mmCIF file of C-alpha atoms and ligand atoms in Angstrom:
data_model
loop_
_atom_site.group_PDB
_atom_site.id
_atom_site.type_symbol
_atom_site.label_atom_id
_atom_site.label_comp_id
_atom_site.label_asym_id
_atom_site.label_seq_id
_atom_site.Cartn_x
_atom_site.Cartn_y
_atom_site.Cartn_z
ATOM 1 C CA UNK A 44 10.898 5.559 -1.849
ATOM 2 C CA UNK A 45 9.406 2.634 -0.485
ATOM 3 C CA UNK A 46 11.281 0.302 1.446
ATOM 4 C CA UNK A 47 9.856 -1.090 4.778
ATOM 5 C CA UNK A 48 5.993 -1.523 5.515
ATOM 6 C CA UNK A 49 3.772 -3.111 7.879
ATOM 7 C CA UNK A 50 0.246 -5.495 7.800
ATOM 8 C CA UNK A 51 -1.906 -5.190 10.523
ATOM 9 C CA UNK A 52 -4.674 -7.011 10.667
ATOM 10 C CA UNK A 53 -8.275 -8.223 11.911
ATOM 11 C CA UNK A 54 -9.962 -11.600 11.397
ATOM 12 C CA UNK A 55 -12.107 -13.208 9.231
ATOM 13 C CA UNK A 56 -12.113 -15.490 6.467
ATOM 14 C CA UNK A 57 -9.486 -14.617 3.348
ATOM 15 C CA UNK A 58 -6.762 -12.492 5.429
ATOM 16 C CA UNK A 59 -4.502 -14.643 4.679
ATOM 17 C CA UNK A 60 -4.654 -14.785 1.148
ATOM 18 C CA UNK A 61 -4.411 -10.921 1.935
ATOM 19 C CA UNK A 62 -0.840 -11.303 3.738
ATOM 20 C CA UNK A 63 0.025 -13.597 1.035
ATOM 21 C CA UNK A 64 -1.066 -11.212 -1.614
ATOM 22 C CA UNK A 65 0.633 -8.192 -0.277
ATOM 23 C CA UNK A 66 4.186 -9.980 1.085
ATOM 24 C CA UNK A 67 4.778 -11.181 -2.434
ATOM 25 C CA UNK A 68 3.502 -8.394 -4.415
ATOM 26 C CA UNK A 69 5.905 -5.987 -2.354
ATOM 27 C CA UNK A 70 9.050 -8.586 -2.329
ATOM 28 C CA UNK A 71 9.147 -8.584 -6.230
ATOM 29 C CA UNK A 72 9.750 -4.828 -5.877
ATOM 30 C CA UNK A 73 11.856 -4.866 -2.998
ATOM 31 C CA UNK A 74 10.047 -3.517 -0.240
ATOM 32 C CA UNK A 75 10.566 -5.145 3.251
ATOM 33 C CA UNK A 76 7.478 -6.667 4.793
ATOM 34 C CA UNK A 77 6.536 -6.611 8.503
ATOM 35 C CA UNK A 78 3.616 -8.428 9.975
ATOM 36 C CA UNK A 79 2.693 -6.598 12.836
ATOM 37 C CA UNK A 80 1.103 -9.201 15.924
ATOM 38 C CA UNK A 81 -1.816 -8.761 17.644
ATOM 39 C CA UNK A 82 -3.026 -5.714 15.490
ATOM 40 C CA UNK A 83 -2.352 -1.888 17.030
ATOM 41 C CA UNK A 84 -1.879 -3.515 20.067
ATOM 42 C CA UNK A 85 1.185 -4.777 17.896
ATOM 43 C CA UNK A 86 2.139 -1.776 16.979
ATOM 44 C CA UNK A 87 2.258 0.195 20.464
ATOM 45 C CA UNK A 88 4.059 -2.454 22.017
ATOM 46 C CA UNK A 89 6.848 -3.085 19.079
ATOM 47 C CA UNK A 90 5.655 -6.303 18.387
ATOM 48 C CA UNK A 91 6.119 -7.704 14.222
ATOM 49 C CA UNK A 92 8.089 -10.582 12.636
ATOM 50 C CA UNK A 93 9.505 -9.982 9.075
ATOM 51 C CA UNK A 94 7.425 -11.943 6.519
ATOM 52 C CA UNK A 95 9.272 -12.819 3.391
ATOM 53 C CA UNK A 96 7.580 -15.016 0.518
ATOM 54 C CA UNK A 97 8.268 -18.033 2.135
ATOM 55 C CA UNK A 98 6.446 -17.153 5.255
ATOM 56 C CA UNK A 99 3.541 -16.870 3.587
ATOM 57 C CA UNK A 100 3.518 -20.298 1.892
ATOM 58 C CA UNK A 101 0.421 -22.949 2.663
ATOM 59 C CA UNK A 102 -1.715 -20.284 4.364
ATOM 60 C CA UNK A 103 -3.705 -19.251 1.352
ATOM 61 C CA UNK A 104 -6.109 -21.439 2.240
ATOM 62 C CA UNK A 105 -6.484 -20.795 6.024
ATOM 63 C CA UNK A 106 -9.385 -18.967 7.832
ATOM 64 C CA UNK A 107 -8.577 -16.211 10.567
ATOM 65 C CA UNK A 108 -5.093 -14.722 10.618
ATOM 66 C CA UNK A 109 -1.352 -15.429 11.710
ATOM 67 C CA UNK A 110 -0.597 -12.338 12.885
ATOM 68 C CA UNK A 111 -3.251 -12.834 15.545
ATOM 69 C CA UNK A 112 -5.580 -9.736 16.502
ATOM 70 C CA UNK A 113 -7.470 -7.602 19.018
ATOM 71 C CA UNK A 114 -9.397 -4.803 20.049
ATOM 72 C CA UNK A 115 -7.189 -2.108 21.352
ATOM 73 C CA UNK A 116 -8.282 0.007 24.165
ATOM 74 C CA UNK A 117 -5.180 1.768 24.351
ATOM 75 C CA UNK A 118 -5.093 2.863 20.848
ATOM 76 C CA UNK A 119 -8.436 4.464 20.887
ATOM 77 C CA UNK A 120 -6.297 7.285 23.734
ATOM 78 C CA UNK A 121 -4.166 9.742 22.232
ATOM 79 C CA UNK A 122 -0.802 8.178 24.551
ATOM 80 C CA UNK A 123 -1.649 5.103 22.540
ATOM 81 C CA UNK A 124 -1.498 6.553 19.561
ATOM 82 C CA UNK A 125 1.704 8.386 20.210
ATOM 83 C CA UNK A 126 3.333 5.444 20.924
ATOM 84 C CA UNK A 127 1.917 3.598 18.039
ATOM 85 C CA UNK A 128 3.603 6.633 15.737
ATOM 86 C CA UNK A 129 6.666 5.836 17.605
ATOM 87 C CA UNK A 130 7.346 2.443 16.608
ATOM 88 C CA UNK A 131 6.314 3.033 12.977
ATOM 89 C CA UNK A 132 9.199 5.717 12.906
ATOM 90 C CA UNK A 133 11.353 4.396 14.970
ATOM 91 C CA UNK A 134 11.509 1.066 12.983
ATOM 92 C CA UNK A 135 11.642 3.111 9.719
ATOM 93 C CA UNK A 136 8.312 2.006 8.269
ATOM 94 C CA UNK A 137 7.183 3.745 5.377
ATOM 95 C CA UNK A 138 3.958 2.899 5.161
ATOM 96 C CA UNK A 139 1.201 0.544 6.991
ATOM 97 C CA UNK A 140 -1.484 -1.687 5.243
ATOM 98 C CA UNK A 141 -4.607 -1.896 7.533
ATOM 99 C CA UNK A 142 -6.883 -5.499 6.953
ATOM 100 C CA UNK A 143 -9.673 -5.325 8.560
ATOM 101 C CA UNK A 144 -13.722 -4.032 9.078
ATOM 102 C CA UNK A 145 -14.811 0.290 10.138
ATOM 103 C CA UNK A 146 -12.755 -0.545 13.376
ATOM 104 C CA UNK A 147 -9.440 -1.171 12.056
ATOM 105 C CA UNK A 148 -9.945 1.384 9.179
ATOM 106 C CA UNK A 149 -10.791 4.637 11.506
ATOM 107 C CA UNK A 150 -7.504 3.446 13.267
ATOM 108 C CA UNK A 151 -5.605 3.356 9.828
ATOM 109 C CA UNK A 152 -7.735 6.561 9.004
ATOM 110 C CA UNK A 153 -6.170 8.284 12.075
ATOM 111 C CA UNK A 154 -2.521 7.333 11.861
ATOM 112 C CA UNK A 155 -3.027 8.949 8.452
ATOM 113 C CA UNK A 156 -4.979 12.208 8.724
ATOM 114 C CA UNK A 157 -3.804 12.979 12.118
ATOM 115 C CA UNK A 158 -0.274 11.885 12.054
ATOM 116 C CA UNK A 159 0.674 11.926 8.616
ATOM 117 C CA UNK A 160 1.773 7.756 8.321
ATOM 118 C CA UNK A 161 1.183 6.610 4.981
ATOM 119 C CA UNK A 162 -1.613 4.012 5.217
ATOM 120 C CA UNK A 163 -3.850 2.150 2.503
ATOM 121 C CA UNK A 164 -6.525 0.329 3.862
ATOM 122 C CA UNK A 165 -8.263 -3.323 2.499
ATOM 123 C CA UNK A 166 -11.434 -3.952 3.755
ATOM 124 C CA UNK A 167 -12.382 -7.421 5.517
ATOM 125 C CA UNK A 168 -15.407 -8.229 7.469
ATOM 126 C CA UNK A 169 -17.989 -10.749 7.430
ATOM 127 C CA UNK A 170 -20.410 -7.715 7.642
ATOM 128 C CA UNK A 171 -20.011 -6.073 4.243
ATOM 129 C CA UNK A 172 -20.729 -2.546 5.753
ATOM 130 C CA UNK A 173 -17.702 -0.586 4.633
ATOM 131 C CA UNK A 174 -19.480 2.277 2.785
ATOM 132 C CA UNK A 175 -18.846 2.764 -0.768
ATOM 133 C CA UNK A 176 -17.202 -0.718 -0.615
ATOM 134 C CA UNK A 177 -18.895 -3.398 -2.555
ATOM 135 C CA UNK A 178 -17.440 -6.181 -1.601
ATOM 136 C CA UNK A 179 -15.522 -6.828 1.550
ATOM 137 C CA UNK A 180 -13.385 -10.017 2.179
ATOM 138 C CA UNK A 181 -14.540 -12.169 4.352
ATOM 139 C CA UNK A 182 -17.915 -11.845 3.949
ATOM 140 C CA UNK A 183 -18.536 -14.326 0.949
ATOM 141 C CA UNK A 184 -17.101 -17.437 2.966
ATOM 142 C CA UNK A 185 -19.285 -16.379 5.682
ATOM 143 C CA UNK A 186 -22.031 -16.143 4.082
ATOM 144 C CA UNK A 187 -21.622 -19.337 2.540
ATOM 145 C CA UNK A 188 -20.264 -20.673 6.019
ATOM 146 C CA UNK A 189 -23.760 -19.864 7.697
ATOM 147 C CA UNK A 190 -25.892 -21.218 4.181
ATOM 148 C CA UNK A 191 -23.839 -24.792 4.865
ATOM 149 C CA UNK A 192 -25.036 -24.723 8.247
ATOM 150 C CA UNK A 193 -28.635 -23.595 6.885
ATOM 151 C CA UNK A 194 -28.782 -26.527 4.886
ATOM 152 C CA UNK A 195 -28.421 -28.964 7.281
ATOM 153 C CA UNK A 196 -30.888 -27.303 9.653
ATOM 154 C CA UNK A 197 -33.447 -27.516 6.811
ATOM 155 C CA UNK A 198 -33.272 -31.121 6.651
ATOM 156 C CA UNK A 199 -34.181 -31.696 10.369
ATOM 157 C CA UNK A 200 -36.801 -29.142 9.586
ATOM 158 C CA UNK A 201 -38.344 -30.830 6.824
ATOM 159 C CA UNK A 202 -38.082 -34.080 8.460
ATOM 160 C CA UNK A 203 -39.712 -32.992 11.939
ATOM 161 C CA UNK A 204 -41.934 -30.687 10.683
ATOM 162 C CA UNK A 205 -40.672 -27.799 12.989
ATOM 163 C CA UNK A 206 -40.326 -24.084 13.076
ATOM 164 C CA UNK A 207 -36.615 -23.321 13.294
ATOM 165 C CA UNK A 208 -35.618 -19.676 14.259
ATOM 166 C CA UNK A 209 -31.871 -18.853 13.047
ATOM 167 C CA UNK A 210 -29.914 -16.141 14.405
ATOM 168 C CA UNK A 211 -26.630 -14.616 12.520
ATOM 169 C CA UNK A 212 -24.086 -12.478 13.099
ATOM 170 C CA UNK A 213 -24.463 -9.087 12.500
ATOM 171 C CA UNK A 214 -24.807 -6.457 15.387
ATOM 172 C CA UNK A 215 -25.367 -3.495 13.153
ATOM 173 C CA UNK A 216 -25.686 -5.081 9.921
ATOM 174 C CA UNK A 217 -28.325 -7.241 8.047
ATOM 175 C CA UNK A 218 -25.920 -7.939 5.472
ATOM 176 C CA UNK A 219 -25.345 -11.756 6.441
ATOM 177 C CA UNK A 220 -29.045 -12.552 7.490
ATOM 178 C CA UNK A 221 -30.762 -10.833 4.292
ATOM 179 C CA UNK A 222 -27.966 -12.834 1.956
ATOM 180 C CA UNK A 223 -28.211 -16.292 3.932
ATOM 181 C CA UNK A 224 -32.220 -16.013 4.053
ATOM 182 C CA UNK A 225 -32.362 -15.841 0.702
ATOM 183 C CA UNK A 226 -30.011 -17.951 -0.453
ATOM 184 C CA UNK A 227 -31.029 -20.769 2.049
ATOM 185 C CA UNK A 228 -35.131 -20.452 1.117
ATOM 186 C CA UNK A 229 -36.289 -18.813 4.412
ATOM 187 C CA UNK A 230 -39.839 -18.073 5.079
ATOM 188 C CA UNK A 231 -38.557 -14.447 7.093
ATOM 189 C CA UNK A 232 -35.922 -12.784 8.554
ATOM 190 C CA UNK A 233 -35.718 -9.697 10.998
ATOM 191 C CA UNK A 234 -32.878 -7.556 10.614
ATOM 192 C CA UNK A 235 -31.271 -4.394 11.924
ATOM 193 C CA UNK A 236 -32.109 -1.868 9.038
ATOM 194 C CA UNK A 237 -35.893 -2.967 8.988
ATOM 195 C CA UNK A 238 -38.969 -3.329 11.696
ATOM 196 C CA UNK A 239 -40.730 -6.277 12.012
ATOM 197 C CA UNK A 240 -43.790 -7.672 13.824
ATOM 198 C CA UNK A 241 -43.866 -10.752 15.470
ATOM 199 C CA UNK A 242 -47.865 -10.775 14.978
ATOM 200 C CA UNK A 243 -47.393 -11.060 11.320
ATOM 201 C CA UNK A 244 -44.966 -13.364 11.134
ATOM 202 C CA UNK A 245 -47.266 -15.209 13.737
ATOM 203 C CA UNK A 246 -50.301 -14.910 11.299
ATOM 204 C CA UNK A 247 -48.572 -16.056 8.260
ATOM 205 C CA UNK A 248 -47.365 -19.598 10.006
ATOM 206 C CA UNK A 249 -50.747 -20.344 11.302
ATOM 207 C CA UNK A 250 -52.552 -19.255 8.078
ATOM 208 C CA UNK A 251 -49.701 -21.062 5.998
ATOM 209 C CA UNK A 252 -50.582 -24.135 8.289
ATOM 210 C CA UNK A 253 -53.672 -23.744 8.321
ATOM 211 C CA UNK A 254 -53.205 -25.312 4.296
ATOM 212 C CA UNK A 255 -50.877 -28.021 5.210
ATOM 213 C CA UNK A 256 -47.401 -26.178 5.490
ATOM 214 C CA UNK A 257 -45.188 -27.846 8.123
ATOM 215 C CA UNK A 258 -41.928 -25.959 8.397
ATOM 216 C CA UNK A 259 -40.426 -22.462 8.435
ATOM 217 C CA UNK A 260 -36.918 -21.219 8.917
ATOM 218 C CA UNK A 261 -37.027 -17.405 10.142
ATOM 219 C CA UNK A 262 -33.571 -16.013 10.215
ATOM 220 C CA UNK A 263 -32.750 -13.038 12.882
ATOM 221 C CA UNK A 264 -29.956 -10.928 12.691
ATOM 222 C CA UNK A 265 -28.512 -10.754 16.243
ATOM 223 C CA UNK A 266 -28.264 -6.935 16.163
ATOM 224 C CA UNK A 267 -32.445 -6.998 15.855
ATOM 225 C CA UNK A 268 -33.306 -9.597 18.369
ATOM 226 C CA UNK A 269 -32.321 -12.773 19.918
ATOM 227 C CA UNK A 270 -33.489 -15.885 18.307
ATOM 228 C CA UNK A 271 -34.542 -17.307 21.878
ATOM 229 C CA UNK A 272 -37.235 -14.440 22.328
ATOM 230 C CA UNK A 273 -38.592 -14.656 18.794
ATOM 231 C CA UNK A 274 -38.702 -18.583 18.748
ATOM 232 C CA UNK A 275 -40.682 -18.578 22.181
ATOM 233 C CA UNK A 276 -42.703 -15.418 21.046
ATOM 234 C CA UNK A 277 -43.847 -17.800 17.714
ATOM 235 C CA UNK A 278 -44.426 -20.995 20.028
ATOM 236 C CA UNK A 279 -46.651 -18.720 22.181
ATOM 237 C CA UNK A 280 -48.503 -17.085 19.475
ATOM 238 C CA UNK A 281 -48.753 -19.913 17.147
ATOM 239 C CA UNK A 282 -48.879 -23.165 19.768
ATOM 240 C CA UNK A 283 -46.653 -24.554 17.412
ATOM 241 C CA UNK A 284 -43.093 -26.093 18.395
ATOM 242 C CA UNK A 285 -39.838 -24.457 17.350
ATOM 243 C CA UNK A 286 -36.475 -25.076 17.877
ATOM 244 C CA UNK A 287 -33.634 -22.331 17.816
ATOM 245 C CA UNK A 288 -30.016 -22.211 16.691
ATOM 246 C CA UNK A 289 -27.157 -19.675 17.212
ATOM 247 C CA UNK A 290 -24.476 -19.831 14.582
ATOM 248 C CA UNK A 291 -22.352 -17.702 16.508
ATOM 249 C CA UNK A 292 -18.725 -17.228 15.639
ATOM 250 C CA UNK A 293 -18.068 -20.203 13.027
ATOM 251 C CA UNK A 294 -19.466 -17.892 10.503
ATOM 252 C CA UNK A 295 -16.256 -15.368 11.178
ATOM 253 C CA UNK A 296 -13.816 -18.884 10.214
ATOM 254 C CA UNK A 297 -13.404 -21.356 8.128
ATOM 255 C CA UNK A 298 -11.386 -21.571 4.344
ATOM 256 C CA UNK A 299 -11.909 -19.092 2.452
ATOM 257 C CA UNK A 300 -14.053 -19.863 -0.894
ATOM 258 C CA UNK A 301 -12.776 -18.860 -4.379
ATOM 259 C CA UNK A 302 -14.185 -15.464 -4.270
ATOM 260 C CA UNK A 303 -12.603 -13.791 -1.402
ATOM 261 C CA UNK A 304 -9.441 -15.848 -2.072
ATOM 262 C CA UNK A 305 -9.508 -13.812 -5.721
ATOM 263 C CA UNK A 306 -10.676 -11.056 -3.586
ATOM 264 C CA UNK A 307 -7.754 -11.065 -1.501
ATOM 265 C CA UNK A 308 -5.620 -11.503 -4.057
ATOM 266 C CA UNK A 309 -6.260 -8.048 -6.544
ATOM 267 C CA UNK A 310 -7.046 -6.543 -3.286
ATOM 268 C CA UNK A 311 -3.535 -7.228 -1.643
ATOM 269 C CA UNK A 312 -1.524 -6.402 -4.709
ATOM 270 C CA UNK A 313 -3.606 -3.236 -5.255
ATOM 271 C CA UNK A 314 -3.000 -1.805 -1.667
ATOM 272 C CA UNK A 315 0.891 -2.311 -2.268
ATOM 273 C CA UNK A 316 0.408 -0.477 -5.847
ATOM 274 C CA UNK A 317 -1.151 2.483 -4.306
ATOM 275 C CA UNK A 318 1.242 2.931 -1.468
ATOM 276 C CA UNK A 319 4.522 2.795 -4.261
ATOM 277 C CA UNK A 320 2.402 4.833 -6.080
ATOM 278 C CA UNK A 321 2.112 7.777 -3.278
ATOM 279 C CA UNK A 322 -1.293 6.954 -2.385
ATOM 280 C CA UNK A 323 -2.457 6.901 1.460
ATOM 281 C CA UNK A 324 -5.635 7.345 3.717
ATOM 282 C CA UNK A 325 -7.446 5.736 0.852
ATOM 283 C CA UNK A 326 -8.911 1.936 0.454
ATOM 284 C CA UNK A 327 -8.470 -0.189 -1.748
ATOM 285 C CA UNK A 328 -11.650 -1.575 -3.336
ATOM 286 C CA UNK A 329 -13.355 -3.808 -6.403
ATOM 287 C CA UNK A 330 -15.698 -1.745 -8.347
ATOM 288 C CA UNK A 331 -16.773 -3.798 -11.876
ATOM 289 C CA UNK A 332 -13.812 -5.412 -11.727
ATOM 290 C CA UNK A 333 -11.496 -2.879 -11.462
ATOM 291 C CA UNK A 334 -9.518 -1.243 -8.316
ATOM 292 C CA UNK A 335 -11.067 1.878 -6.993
ATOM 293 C CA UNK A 336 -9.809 3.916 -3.933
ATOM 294 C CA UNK A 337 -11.931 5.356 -1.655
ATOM 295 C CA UNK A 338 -10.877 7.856 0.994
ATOM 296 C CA UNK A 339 -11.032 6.435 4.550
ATOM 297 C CA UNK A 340 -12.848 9.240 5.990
ATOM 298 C CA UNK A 341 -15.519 8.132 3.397
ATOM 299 C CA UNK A 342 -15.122 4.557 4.172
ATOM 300 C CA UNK A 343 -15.724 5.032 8.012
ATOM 301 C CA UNK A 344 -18.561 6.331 7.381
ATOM 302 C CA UNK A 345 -22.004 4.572 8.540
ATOM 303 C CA UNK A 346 -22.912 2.516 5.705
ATOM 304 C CA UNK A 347 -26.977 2.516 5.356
ATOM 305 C CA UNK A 348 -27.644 -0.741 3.250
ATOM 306 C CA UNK A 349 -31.250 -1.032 2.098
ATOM 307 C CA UNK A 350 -32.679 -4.377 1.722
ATOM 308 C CA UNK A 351 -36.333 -4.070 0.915
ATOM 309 C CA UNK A 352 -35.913 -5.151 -2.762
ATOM 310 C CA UNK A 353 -34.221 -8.284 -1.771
ATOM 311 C CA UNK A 354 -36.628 -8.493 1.277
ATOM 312 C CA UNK A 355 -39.376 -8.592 -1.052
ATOM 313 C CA UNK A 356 -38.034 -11.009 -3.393
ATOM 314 C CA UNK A 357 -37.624 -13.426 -0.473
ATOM 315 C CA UNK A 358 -41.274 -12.705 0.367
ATOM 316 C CA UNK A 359 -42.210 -13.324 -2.760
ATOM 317 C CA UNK A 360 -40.702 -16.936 -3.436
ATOM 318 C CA UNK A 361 -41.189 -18.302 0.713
HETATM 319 O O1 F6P B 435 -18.005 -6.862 12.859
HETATM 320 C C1 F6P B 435 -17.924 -8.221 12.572
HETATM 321 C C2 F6P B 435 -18.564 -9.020 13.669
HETATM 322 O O2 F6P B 435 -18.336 -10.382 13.406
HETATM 323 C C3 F6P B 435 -20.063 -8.785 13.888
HETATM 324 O O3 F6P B 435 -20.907 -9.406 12.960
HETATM 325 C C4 F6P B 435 -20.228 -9.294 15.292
HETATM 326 O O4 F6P B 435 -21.336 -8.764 15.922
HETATM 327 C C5 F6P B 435 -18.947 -8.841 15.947
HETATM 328 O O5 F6P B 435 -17.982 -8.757 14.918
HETATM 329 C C6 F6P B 435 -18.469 -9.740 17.025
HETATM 330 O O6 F6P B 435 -17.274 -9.258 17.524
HETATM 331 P P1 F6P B 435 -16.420 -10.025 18.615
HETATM 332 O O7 F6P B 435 -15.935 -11.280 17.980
HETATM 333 O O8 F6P B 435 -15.298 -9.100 18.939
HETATM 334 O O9 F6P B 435 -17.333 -10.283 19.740
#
């Protein structure tokens, strides 16, 4: 039975509407929620506030998360760990719901396999690389996060006449990059799972200019290369000016659009389901539209996303 469990989370954009999601689904059937601060670092050190459905009014809307989070070192040792084990059972939680990207899900995947704590996992991060997870929350609103900024560097671009060179998050992932390239009308982008050449991406603006075309955007995924070197590697190769910008870590914030906040929503309930219903060292995840679970050892798996089709599309209509 199902009485007392904890969140722990990481941060991006819909978390809240996670915390939301879960606090109120487990409320209606009784079960005591615990948000747990500060992540496992939380969790070795004792550290939650009770979060009853009032405590998770007006944050639906909000980017990051308000049980703050961080990287623990100490939880990666096996004294952290122990003590981590010894606050969930000392506290009498049943069960733990993990938020967060491969990071917070091969902790989650540990407390479960290795020390037999009920955990369900819900994956969020802006990099969509959970494997056999289609759709992680967060990365939508980043996505769209990086395409407003896009936008608005496109219209300088235009204007001037300049080569812009983009760079994304994304340190192992082209997820973001491929999506906001093609979205936003880019001419290229580099990214992680694919090689490149700067000589052809060099021949293609000066032959493109050669006919009149003024303006490029190249997007770079920062896992591939910094924007810097590539936008002084065109200038060089090209003689033509460019300009660089570094979206950095405002595509990780911001409110969350409509889709993750839905997202969040089926997601949240469906992790509480599973844990009432027994289930644990799974995540939850939306597969057509319905709730799948996936095993976590599955889900920590190195994800290898293939882009060429889309690469080629976005080829194709630059
Ligand atoms: O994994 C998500 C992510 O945002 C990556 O895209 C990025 O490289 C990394 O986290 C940055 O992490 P931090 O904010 O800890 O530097």
């Amino acid at each position: 039975m199902l009485k007392k469990i904890g969140i722990i989370t990481r941060d991006c954009a819909g978390i809240n509407a996670a915390i939301r999601a879960v606090v109120r689904t487990a409320t209606v059937q009784g079960v005591e929620v615990f948000g747990i601060i500060k992540s496992y670092d939380g969790l070795i050190d004792g550290i939650f506030q009770p979060l009853d459905r009032r405590a998770v009014s007006g944050i639906i809307n909000l980017g990051g998360t308000i049980l703050k989070s961080a990287r623990s070192d100490r939880f990666l040792t096996p004294e952290g760990q122990l003590q981590a084990v010894k606050t969930i059972k000392e506290n009498g939680f049943d069960g733990l719901i993990v938020i967060g990207g491969n990071g917070s899900l091969t902790g989650a995947h540990v407390l479960a396999s290795k020390y037999g704590i009920k955990v369900i996992g819900l994956p969020a991060t802006i990099d969509n690389d959970v494997n056999e997870v289609d759709f992680c929350l967060g990365a939508d609103t980043s996505v769209n996060v990086a395409l407003d900024a896009l936008d608005k560097i496109r219209d300088t671009a235009t204007s001037l006449e300049r080569i812009f060179v983009v760079e994304v998050m994304g340190r192992h992932c082209g997820y973001l990059a491929m999506k906001v390239a093609l979205a936003g009308g880019c001419e290229d982008v580099i990214l992680p799972e694919q090689d490149f050449s700067l000589e052809e991406i060099c021949q293609e603006i000066k032959a493109g200019n050669a006919q009149g075309k003024v303006s490029w955007i190249v997007i770079v995924a920062e896992g591939k290369a910094r924007a810097q070197d590539v936008g002084e590697a065109i200038s060089q190769r090209t003689g033509l000016e460019t300009r660089i910008a570094v979206l950095g870590h405002i595509q990780r914030g911001g409110r969350p659009t409509a889709f993750d906040r839905i997202l969040a929503a089926k997601l949240g309930k469906a992790a509480v389901d599973s844990l009432l219903a027994g289930e644990s060292d799974k995540c939850v995840s939306l597969k057509d539209d319905r709730i799948e679970l996936v095993p976590l050892e599955v889900a920590t798996r190195p994800k290898k996303l293939k882009f060429e089709e889309e690469y080629q599309l976005l080829k194709l209509l630059s």
